[in-house]
Coordinates of C-alpha atoms and ligand atoms in Angstrom, one line a residue:
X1 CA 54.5 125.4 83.0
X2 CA 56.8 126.3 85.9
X3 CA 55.0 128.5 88.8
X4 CA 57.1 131.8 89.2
X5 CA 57.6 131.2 92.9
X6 CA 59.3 128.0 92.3
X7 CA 63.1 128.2 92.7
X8 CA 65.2 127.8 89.3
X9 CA 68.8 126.1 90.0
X10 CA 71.3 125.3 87.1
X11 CA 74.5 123.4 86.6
X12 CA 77.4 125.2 87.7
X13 CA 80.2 124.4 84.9
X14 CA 83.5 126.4 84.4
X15 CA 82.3 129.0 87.8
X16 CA 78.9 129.7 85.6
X17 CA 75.5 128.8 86.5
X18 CA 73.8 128.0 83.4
X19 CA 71.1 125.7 82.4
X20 CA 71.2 122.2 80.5
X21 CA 70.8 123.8 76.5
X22 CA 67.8 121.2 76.1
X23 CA 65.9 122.9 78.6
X24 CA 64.5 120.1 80.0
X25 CA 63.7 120.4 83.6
X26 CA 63.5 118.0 86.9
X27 CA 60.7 118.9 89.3
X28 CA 62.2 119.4 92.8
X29 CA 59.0 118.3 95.8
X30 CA 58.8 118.7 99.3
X31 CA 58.8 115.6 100.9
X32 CA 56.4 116.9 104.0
X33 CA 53.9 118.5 101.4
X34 CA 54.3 116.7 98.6
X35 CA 54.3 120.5 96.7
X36 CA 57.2 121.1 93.9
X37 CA 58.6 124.2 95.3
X38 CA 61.8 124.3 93.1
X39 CA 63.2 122.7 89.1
X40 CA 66.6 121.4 88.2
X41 CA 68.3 120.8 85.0
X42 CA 67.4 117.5 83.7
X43 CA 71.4 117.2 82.5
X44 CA 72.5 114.9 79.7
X45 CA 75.4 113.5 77.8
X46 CA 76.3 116.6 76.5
X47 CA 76.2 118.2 79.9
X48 CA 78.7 115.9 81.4
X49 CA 81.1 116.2 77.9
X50 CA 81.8 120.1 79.2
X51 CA 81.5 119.8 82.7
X52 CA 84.7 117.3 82.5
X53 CA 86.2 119.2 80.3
X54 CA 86.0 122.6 82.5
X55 CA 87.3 120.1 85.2
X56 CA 89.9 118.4 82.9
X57 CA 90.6 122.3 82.4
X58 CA 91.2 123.4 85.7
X59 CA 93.3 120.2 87.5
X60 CA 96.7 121.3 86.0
X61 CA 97.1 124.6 87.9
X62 CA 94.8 123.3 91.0
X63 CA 96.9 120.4 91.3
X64 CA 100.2 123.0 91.5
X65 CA 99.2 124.7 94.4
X66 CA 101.0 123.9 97.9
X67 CA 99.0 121.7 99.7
X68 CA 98.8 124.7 102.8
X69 CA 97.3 126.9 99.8
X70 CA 94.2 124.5 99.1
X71 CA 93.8 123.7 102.6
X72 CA 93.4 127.4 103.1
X73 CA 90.8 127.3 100.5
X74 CA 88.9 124.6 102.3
X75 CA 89.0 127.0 105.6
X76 CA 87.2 129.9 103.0
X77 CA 84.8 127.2 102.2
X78 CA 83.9 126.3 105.9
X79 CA 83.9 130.1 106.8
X80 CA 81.5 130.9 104.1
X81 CA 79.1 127.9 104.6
X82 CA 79.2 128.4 108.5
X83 CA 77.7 131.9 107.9
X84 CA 74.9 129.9 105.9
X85 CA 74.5 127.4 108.8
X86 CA 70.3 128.3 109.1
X87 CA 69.7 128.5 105.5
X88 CA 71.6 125.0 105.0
X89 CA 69.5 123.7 107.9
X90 CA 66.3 125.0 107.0
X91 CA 67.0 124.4 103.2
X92 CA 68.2 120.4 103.9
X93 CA 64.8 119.8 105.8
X94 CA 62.5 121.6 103.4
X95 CA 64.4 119.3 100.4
X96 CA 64.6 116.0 102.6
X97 CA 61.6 116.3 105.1
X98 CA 63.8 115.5 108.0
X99 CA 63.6 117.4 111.3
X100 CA 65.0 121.0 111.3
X101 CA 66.6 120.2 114.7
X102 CA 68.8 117.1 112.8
X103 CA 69.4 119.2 110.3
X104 CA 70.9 121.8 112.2
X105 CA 72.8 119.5 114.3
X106 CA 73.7 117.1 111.8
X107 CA 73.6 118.0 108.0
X108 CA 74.8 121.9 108.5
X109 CA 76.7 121.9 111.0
X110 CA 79.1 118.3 110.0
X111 CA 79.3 120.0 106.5
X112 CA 81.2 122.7 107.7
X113 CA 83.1 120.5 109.8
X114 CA 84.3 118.5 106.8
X115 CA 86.2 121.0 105.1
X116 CA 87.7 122.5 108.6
X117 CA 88.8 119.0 109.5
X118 CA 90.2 118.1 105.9
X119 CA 91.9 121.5 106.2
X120 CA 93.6 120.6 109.3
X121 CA 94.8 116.9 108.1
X122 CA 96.5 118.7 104.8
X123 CA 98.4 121.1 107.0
X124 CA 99.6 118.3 108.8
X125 CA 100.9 116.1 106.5
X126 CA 104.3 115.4 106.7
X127 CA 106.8 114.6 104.0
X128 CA 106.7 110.3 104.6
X129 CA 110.3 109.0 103.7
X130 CA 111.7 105.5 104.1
X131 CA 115.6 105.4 104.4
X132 CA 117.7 102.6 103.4
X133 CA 121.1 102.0 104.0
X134 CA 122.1 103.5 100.5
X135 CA 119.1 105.4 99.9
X136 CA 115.9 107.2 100.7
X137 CA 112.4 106.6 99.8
X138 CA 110.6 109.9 99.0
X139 CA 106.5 109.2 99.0
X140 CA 104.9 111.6 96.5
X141 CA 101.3 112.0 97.0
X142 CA 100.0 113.1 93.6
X143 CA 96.4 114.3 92.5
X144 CA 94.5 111.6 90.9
X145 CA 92.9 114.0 87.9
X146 CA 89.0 114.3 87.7
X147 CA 86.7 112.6 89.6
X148 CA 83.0 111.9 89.2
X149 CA 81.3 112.4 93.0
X150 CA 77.9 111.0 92.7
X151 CA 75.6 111.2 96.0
X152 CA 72.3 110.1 97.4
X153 CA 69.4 111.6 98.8
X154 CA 69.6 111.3 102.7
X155 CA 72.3 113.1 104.1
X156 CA 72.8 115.3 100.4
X157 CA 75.5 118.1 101.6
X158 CA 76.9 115.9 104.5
X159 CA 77.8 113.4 101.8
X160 CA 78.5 115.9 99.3
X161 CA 81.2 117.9 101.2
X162 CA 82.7 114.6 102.5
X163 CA 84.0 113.4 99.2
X164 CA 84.6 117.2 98.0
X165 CA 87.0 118.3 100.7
X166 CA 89.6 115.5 100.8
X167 CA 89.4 115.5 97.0
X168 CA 89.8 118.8 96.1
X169 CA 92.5 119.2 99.0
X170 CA 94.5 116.5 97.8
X171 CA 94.7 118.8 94.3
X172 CA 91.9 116.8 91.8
X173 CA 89.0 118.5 90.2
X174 CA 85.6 117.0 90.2
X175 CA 82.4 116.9 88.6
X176 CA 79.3 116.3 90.8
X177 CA 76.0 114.6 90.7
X178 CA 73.7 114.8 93.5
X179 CA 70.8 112.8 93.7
X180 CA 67.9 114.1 91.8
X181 CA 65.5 114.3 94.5
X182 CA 67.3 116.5 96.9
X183 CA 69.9 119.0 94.6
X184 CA 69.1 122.2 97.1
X185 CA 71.7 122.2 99.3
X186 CA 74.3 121.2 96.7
X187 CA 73.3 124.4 94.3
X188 CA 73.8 126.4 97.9
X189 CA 77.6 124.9 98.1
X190 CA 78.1 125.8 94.5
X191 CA 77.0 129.7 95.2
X192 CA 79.3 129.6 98.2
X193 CA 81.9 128.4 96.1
X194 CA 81.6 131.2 93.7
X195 CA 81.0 134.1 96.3
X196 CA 84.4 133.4 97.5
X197 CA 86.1 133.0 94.2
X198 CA 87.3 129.4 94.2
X199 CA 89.2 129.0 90.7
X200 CA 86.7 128.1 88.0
X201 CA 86.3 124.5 87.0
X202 CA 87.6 123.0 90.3
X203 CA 84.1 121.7 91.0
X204 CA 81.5 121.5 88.7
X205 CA 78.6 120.0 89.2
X206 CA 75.2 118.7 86.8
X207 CA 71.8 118.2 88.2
X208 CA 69.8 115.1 86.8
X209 CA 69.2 111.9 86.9
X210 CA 71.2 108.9 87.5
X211 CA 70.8 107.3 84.0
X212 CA 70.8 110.7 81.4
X213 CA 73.8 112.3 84.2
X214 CA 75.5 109.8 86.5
X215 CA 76.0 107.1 84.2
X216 CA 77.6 109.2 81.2
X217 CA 79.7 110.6 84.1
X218 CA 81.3 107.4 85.3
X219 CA 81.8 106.2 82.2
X220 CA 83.4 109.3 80.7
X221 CA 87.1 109.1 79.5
X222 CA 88.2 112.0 81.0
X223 CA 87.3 111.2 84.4
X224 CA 89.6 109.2 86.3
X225 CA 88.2 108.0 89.7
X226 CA 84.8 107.6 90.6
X227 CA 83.5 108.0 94.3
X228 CA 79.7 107.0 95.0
X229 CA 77.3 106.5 97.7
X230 CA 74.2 105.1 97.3
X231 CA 72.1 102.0 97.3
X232 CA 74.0 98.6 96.4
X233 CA 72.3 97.8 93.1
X234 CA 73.3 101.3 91.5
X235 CA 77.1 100.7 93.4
X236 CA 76.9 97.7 90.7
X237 CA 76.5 99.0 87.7
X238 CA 78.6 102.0 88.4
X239 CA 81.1 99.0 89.5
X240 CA 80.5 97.9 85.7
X241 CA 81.0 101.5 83.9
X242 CA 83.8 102.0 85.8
X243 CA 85.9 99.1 85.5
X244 CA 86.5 99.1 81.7
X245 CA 88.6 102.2 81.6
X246 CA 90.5 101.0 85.1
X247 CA 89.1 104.1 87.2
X248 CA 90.1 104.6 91.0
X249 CA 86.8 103.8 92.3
X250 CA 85.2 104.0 96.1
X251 CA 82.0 102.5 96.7
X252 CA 79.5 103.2 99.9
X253 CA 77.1 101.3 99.8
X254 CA 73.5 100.1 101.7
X255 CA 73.5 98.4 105.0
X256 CA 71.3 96.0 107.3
X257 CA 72.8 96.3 110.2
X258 CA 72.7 95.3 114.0
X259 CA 71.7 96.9 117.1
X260 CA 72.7 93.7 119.4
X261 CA 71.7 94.1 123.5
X262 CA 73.0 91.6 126.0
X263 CA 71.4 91.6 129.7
X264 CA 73.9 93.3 131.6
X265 CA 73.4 96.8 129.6
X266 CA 72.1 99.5 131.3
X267 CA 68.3 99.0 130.0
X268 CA 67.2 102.9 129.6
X269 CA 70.3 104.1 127.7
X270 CA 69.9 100.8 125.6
X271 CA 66.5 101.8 124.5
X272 CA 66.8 105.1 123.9
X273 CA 70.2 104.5 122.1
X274 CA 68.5 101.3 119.9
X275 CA 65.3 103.7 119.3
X276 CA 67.6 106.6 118.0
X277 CA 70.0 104.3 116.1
X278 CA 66.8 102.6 114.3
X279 CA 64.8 105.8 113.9
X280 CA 67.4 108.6 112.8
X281 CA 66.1 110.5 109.8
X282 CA 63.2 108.1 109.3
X283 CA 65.4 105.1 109.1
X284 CA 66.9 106.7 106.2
X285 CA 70.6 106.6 107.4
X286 CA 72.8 103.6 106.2
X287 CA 74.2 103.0 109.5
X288 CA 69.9 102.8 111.1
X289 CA 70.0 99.5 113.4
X290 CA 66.9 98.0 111.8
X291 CA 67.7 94.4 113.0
X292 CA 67.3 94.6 116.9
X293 CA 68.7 91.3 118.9
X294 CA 67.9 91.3 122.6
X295 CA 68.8 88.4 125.0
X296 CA 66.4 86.2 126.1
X297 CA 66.3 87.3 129.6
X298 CA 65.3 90.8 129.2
X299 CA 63.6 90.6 125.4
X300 CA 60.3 91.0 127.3
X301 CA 61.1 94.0 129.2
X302 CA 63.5 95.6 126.5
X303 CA 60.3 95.2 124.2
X304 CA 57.8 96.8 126.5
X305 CA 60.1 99.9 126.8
X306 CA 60.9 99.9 123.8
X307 CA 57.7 100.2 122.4
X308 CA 56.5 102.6 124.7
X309 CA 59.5 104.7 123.6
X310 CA 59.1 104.7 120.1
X311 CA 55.4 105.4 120.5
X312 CA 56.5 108.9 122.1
X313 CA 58.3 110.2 119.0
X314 CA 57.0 113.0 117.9
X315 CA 56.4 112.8 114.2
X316 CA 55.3 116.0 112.1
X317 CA 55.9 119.5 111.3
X318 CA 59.3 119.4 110.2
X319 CA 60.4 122.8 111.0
X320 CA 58.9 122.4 114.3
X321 CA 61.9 122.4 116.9
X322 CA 60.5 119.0 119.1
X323 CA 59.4 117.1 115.8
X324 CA 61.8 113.6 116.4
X325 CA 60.7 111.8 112.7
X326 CA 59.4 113.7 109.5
X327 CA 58.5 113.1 106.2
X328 CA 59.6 110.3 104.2
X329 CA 61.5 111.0 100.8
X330 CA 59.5 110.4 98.1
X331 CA 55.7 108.7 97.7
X332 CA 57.8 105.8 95.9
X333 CA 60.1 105.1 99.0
X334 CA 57.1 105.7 101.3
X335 CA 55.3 102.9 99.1
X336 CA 58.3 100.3 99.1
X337 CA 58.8 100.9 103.2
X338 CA 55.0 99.9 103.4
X339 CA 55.2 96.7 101.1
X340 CA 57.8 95.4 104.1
X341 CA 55.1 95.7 106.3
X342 CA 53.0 93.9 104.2
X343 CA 55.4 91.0 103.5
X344 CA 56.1 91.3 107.5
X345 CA 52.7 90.1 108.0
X346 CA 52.9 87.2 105.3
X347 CA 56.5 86.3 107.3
X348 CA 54.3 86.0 110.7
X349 CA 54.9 89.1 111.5
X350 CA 53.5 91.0 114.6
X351 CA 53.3 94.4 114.4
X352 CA 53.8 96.2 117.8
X353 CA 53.6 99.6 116.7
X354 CA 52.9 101.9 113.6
X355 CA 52.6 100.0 110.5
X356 CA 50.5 102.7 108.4
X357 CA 50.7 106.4 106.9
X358 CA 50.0 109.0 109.1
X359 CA 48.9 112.2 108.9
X360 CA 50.2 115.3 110.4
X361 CA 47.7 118.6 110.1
X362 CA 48.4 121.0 107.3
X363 CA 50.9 118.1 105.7
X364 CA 48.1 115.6 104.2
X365 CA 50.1 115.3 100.3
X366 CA 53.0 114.3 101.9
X367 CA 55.1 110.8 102.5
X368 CA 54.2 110.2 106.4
X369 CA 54.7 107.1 108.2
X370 CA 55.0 106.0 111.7
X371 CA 57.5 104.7 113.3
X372 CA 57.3 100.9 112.6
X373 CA 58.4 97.7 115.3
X374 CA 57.3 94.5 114.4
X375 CA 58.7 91.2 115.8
X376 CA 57.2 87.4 115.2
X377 CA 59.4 87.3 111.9
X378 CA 62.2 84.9 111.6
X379 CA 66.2 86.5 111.7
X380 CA 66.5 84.6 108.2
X381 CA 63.2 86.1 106.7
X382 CA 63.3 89.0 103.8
X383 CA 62.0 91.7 106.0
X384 CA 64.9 90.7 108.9
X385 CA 67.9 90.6 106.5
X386 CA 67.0 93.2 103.3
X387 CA 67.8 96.9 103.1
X388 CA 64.6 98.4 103.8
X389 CA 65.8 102.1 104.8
X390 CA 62.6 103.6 106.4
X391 CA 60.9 103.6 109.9
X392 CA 60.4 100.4 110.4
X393 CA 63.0 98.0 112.8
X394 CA 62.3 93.9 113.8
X395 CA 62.9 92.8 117.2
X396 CA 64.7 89.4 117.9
X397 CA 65.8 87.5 120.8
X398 CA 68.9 85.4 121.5
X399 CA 70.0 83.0 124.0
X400 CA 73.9 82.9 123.4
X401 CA 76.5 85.3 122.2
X402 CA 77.1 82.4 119.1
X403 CA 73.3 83.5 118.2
X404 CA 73.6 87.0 118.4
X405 CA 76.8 86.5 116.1
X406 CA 74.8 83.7 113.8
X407 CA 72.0 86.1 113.1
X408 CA 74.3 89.5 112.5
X409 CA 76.3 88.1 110.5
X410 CA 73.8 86.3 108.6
X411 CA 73.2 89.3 105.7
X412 CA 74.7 90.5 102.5
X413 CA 75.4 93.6 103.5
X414 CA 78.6 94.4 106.4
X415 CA 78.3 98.3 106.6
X416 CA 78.0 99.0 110.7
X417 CA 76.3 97.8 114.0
X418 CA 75.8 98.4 117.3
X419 CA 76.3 96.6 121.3
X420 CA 74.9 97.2 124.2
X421 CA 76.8 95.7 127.8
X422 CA 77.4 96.7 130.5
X423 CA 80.9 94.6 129.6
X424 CA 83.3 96.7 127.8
X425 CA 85.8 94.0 127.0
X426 CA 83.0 91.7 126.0
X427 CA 81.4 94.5 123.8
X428 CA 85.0 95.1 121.9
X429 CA 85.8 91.1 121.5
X430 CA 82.0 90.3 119.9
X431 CA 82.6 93.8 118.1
X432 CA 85.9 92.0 116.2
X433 CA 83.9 89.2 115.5
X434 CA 80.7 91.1 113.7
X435 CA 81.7 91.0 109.5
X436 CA 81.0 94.7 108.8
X437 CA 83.4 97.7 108.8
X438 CA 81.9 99.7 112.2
X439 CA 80.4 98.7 115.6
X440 CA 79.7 101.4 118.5
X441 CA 79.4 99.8 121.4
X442 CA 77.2 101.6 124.2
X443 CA 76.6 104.2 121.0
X444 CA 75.9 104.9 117.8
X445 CA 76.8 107.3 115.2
X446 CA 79.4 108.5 117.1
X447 CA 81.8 110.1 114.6
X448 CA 85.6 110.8 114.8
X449 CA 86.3 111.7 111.6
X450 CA 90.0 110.1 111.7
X451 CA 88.4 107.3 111.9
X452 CA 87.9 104.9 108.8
X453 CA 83.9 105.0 107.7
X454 CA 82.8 102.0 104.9
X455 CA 81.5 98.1 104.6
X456 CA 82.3 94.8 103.6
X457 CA 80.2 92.7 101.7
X458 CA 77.8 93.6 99.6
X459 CA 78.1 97.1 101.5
X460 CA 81.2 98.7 99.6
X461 CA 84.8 99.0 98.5
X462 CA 87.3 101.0 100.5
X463 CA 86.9 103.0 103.1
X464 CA 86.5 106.9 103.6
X465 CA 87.8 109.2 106.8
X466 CA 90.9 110.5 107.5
X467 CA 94.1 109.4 106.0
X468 CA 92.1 107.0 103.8
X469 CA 90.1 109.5 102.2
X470 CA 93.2 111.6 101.5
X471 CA 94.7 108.2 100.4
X472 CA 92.2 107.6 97.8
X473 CA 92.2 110.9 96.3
X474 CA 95.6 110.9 95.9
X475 CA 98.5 108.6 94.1
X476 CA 100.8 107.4 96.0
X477 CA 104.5 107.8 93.8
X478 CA 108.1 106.3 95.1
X479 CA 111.1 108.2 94.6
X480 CA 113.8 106.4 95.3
X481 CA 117.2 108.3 95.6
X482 CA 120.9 106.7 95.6
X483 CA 123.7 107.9 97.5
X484 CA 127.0 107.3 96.7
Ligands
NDP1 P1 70.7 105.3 94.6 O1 71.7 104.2 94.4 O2 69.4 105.2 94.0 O3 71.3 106.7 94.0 C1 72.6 107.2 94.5 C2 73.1 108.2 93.4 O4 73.4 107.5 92.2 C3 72.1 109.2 93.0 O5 72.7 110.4 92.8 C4 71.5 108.6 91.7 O6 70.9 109.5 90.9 C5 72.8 108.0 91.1 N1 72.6 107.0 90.1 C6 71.5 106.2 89.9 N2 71.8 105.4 88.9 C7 73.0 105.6 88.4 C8 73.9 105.1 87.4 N3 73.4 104.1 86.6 N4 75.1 105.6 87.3 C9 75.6 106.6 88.1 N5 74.8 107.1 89.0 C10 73.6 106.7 89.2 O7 70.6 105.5 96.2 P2 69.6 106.5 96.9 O8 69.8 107.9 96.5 O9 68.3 105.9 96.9 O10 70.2 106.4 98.4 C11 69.9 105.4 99.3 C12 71.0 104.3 99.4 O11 72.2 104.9 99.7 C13 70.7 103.3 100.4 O12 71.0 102.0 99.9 C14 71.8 103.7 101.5 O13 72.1 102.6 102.3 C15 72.9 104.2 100.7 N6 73.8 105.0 101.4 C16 75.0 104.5 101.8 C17 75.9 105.2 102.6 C18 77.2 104.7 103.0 O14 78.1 105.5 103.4 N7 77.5 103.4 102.9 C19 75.5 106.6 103.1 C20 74.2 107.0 102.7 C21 73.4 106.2 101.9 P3 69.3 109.8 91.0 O15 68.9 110.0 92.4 O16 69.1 111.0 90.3 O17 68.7 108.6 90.5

């Protein structure tokens, strides 16, 4: 039975809202209460079938427009979601339990910088031509089609808008399929899309879960390129669907990645940086630091601080304006995070701080944990070297920058890291040598979005930003013209 104040969202297919003809439904719980406070469609084969098609329907006359007219559509699109920036914000932390004050600054406010900056890069693209002596080269950047865009739960409308703007802009339709536990903010996009009349089928977009919804999706016919992000495992079996049918395919996958601090950093940025880069949205970013190498010389005194640090977060509330950490995700993710502790200890683990549930007043259903930092366990061991994507970092120490480098490198995943020196060349020249696709060094998560974004590894296939987003959402066609 669905309580009447719980919020109803649909599938928007074809610029309707409508619900999955089964009526099957997807409870929709706040992570800081544990309370369902909204239902989605539990979408099936049969949802995808005419969601592909109302995309397969629209591409032709999208695709026709002049690049300048869809990147004026993408300005509508920031415009309108810019005058929604405190319901996004309040909306993203009620559906993800993160911090209203991250949500604001991060989720709401990047989202609507994603389409302005995709909007900007289309009006600047200039006609590329390579002249030969008896003839010209004319690059012809064609739509792709219909692409599936299949998100996950941590960042929902950041991610969302990232893949929507530079593949709508570059003239393809899509169908979307955000992850089942957070779909809020991605039904708010759709409603902005239709209050400002964006042409019907140009994004579409089904609610449920990854088997019944994402899978037919990337292995329907009528879509041509798949973009995911998400954990590695699924990243492989949407690999698998994709593949047989030859579909343009970006992959984002997880990461384990290091925060790395030599001795001649400047100790208090250091910690606060390495605290925020572990501790961002519970952990639950796939750039989070969780693997933390100090050098020998100051591991004592970097730990002490550290510590002391972390153990000042504020966890709680999260619409409170000084809560640091919220809730975790789901009561399954909380679970998983706290098995790592477990197997910390049985790894000789030592745990420093946090290790257990907590308990913020008024919030006793929901998924809380406290910030984790445990040390004793080896660089090799599961807990040091597996995704675990919650609050919970190892500290290490190192006596040579061939260590640090042994250790980082010694993972699966290659997604992103971070250095601390007080060295810049030093910090750029170990940088090069780290086997993932970003390192800040003396910061962390800090985004040009020129830049290119994505791993190597186990951590993904191509890269996103800038001109390579606009490169993968597009085909790249030579026509080469003879003179005389
Ligand atoms: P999942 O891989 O579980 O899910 C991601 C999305 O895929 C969800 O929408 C999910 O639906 C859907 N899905 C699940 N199974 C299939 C399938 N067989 N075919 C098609 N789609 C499917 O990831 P999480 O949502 O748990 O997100 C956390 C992971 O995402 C972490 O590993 C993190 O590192 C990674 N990530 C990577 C980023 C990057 O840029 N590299 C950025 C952010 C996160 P449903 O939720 O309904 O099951």
């Amino acid at each position: 039975m669905v309580d009447e104040r719980i919020l109803e969202i649909k599938n928007y297919i074809g610029g309707d809202f409508i619900d999955s003809p089964r009526g099957d439904f997807l409870g929709v719980f706040e992570p800081a209460t544990g309370r369902q406070f909204a239902s989605a469609p539990l979408s099936d084969a049969s949802d995808v079938d005419i969601a592909v098609e109302a995309a397969r329907t629209a591409q032709p006359s999208w695709g026709a427009l002049g690049i300048r007219e869809r990147a004026d559509w993408l300005e509508r699109i920031a415009d309108a979601l810019e005058e929604r920036h405190e319901e996004v914000a309040s909306l993203e932390s009620r559906d993800t339990g993160k911090p209203i004050s991250l949500a604001r600054s991060v989720d709401a406010t990047r989202s609507v910088s994603n389409f302005r900056f995709f909007a900007e890069m289309l009006r600047s693209q200039d006609q590329e031509v390579f002249e030969m002596a008896d003839a010209s080269n004319f690059v012809v950047n064609k739509p792709v089609g219909v692409g599936a865009l299949i998100t996950p739960w941590n960042l929902p409308l950041y991610l969302l808008s990232w893949k929507i703007a530079p593949a709508i802009g570059m003239g393809n339709s899509v169908v979307c399929k955000p992850s089942e536990l957070t779909p809020m903010t991605a039904d708010l996009l759709m409603r902005v899309f239709d209050e400002i009349g964006l042409p019907e089928g140009v994004v579409n977009l089904v609610h449920g879960d990854g088997i019944g919804a994402g899978s037919p999706l990337v292995s329907h016919p009528g879509v041509d390129f798949v973009s995911f992000t998400g954990g590695t495992s699924t990243g492989g079996k949407v690999a698998a669907s994709a593949a047989p049918s030859f579909k343009k395919l970006s992959l984002e996958l997880g990461g384990k990645n290091s925060s790395i601090v030599f001795s001649d950093c400047d100790m208090q940025s250091a910690v606060s940086g390495v605290a925020r880069a572990g501790f961002l949205n519970q952990g639950q970013v796939c750039l989070c630091g969780s693997r933390i190498l100090v050098e020998g010389s100051i591991y004592e005194e970097f730990r002490e601080r550290f510590v002391r640090h972390v153990e000042q977060m504020k966890v709680g509330d999260p619409s409170n304006e000084g809560t640091e950490l919220g809730a975790l995700i789901s009561q399954d993710h909380l679970e998983k995070v706290l098995g790592y502790v477990e197997l910390a200890k049985e790894e000789g683990g030592n745990i420093l701080t946090g290790g257990s549930r907590c308990s913020p007043d008024g919030f006793e259903g929901g998924n809380w944990m406290l910030p984790t930092v445990i040390e004793g366990v080896g660089a090799d061991s599961r807990c040091a070297t597996e995704e675990i994507f919650g609050p919970l970092v190892t500290l290490h120490s190192f006596e040579s920058e061939e260590e640090a480098l042994g250790i980082a490198n010694n993972t699966r995943y290659g997604l992103a890291g971070s250095v601390w020196t007080g060295d810049l060349e030093r910090g750029r020249s170990f940088s090069e040598k780290m086997e993932t696709g970003m390192v800040w060094v003396n910061s962390w998560l800090h985004r040009d979005l020129r830049a290119p974004f994505g791993g190597v590894k186990d951590s993904g296939v191509g890269r996103e930003g800038g001109r390579w987003s606009l490169g993968f959402f597009s085909e790249a066609m030579n026509v080469c013209v003879k003179r005389d």
